[in-house]
Amino acid sequence: MSAGAVLDIRGLGVDFLTPRGRVHALRDVSLQVPRGSVVGVVGESGSGKSTLILAALRLLPANALILGGEVVLDGEDVLRMSPAALRDLRGRKATMVFQDPSTSLNPVLTIGRQMIDIQYRDRVPTARKRDRAATMLRKVGIPDPATRLDNYPHEFSGGMRQRIAIAMALLCNPDLLIADEPTTALDVTMEAQIIHLLRQLKSEFHGSILFVSHNLGLIAELCDRVVILYAGAVAEEGSVHDLFHRPRHPYTQALLECDPARLAKVSRELPTIPGDVPDLLAAPVGCAFAPRCPKVFERCRREAPRLVADGDGHGAACHLVPAIASSRVGPRPSTGSGRGPPVEPVET
Amino acid sequence: MLYYSLQRVALAVAICMVAMTILFSLVYVIPGDPASLALGPRATAEMKEALRVRMGLDQPLAMQLYNFFANAVTGNLGYDVWTRRPVTTIIMEALPYTLALAGAGLGWAILIGIPLGCYSAINRNSLMDKITGIISVGTISMPSFLVAVYCLLLFAVHLKWFPAIGAGERGDLADQLWHLVLPAFAIGLGWVGYLARLVRASMLEVLGESHVRTARAFGLPEAMVIRRYALRLAILPTVTLLGIAVGGLLSGAVFAELVFNRPGIGLLVYNEAARRNYPTVMGTVLVTVGVFVICQLVADLLVALLDPRVRRSL
Ligand SMILES: Nc1ncnc2c1ncn2[C@@H]1O[C@H](COP(=O)(O)OP(=O)(O)O)[C@@H](O)[C@H]1O
Ligand SMILES: [Mg+2]
């Protein structure tokens, strides 16, 4: 499968160095985005979603320490490439739409300037780049795009700004589009509009998409595969169909139970389940979900479960799972390359 | 924008008026009759009275103030008590020297301080960053008159690299620039460190902002990210500060003029205040306050020009 994956993250571990100690944001996380598919990432806030996708473009903040693993984008290990090679890859092979459109655009440059700048690789006249930008703005539903190019980000509403951010990402026509909760910072109506836009664009955009969202309904609708993150580790992954119809991990089950309409309903927030998110300052002993798990038993507190996958790539990290899952051995080891040499984060 | 500018000009005028009112009041508070002090112990009562009239001191304070302002708007700041020359002319002779000095001091501080701050922010915690950090703190805490004195002693008196006193031959630009080097260096030195620290801090803040991450996510060249995406924002607090910095720089220029015996506003006020030459002192202070206020105004308008968010809220 990895040969056909545009993004292949294996055994990624990330700590944040903070005054209070090390935050273990990601522990041995693996994730694949097969070419042409849409993969969703779901998890409570603080579960490491943003860290994971920022690592995909090595955009982590300076206090992040990559402990090990690899991030292979289009066949190249992002974590070990030179800053120049990294810069060449960003915006060409993959781009990102960030969570909060009120801060993700430069406030003192017109959006036209910003949209022209990101085309700096193309050797075409500026007027042509401007036309392209206007066309893309029209596509994402910005009225009167030719004049609006001369406006600054603060002259647009939040929803419009997110449309612009999406237009910018699409303008690069990347192999992989990464979106980090693109609707979370918006109000309900704006969110509905952006969701509508995403639906529309999905059919036009031919690259792969890695999509982080709280919105289970949207994930179910847009994605082919889903990865459930819990406390910095993958709790469950699988195809949307398998995972939503036959959730294996008690955490996934709890999430879906809270969401009565299941796949149909578009819910704004991830369902809340009882209990607290674990403190990531201390590496959990045993299963991280154990304190909140309704099915917890003695072994869970002692031993961390490994991700066990079946032949369809549906896997869950739970001690109960081997009994449920088919006897077939998973197509790939869920752990393994996680013990690679530590990679120094490189400031670029 | 127009409304904003008018508002700022009105404020500037108000500041000038308040400053002058305070100054006029001070004349009354400072002990001793200016006229008798100026004429010495052997002056007759008539002579003193004549001088008092010439200085306008016979009139009530409010009247003096009114006359001063009424004349000031027509460009007439009164007449020098001793030379009888128009104060405006005297000031216009001295002002260019001071402006050149302050401008040169500020100019080299900007030229060195801002790139240094950027470099420190980009190469945070590098050896160079630490060195500039230490030097900056050192120069910031050094009073500029002290720097001026040491510069004079070391480079002019001891090493004889630069001239020690004066502003150079009139009309000889090279000579004038040559005389400008040391005093400008002295008054700008502290600002180099200050600007470097300020730009470093705001640059670090901006570099951590989300939109810079966006720019990088699109693989923009680092030089473009720094200059166009980060510096444009990081420079804003510095521009605001520079408007205020001119005040400090002008007072630095006053000391430098005394130390290097350069003609200029500072030397003028110093000499004439000692002689109780009130019209000249008043006029000079008014012009200085005016320069200060104008600089702040320019800085504010510049910020509005650079930051569309500010522009819109005007
Ligand atoms: N720059 C940072 N410094 C320290 N801790 C961080 C930083 N960014 C994120 N974290 C921590 O890492 C964990 C994962 O964060 P994040 O990836 O942002 O989660 P999510 O996107 O799922 O809400 C959280 O506990 C968060 O507090
Ligand atoms: Mg997040």
CSV table of C-alpha atoms in Angstrom, one decimal, chain A residues 59 87 90-91 98 103-109 113-114 117-118 120 152 154 168 172 348, chain B residues 210-211 213-214 216-222 224 228-229 232-233 306-309 311-312:
chain,number,residue,atom,x,y,z
A,59,LEU,CA,6.0,23.0,10.1
A,87,ARG,CA,10.8,24.5,0.7
A,90,ARG,CA,5.9,22.7,0.3
A,91,GLY,CA,3.2,24.3,-1.8
A,98,PHE,CA,-5.4,26.1,8.7
A,103,THR,CA,-4.8,34.6,11.8
A,104,SER,CA,-3.7,32.4,8.9
A,105,LEU,CA,-3.5,35.2,6.3
A,106,ASN,CA,-1.1,38.0,6.4
A,107,PRO,CA,-2.9,41.1,7.7
A,108,VAL,CA,-0.8,43.8,6.0
A,109,LEU,CA,-0.8,42.3,2.5
A,113,ARG,CA,-0.4,39.9,-3.3
A,114,GLN,CA,-0.5,36.8,-1.2
A,117,ASP,CA,3.3,35.3,-4.2
A,118,ILE,CA,2.4,31.7,-3.8
A,120,TYR,CA,6.3,32.5,-7.5
A,152,TYR,CA,-6.9,43.0,2.8
A,154,HIS,CA,-9.7,42.0,7.5
A,168,MET,CA,-4.9,29.6,-2.2
A,172,CYS,CA,-1.0,25.4,-6.1
A,348,THR,CA,13.5,26.8,8.3
B,210,SER,CA,0.1,31.7,12.2
B,211,HIS,CA,0.3,33.6,8.9
B,213,ARG,CA,3.4,29.4,9.0
B,214,THR,CA,1.0,29.7,6.1
B,216,ARG,CA,6.0,28.7,4.8
B,217,ALA,CA,3.4,26.0,4.1
B,218,PHE,CA,3.3,27.4,0.5
B,219,GLY,CA,7.1,27.1,0.3
B,220,LEU,CA,7.7,30.8,-0.2
B,221,PRO,CA,11.4,31.6,-0.3
B,222,GLU,CA,12.8,32.5,3.1
B,224,MET,CA,10.4,36.8,0.9
B,228,ARG,CA,7.6,40.9,2.9
B,229,TYR,CA,5.6,38.7,5.3
B,232,ARG,CA,6.3,44.5,7.3
B,233,LEU,CA,4.5,43.7,10.5
B,306,LEU,CA,1.9,50.5,6.5
B,307,ASP,CA,-1.0,48.9,8.4
B,308,PRO,CA,-4.3,48.6,6.5
B,309,ARG,CA,-6.0,47.7,9.7
B,311,ARG,CA,-6.0,52.8,8.1
B,312,ARG,CA,-9.5,51.4,8.0
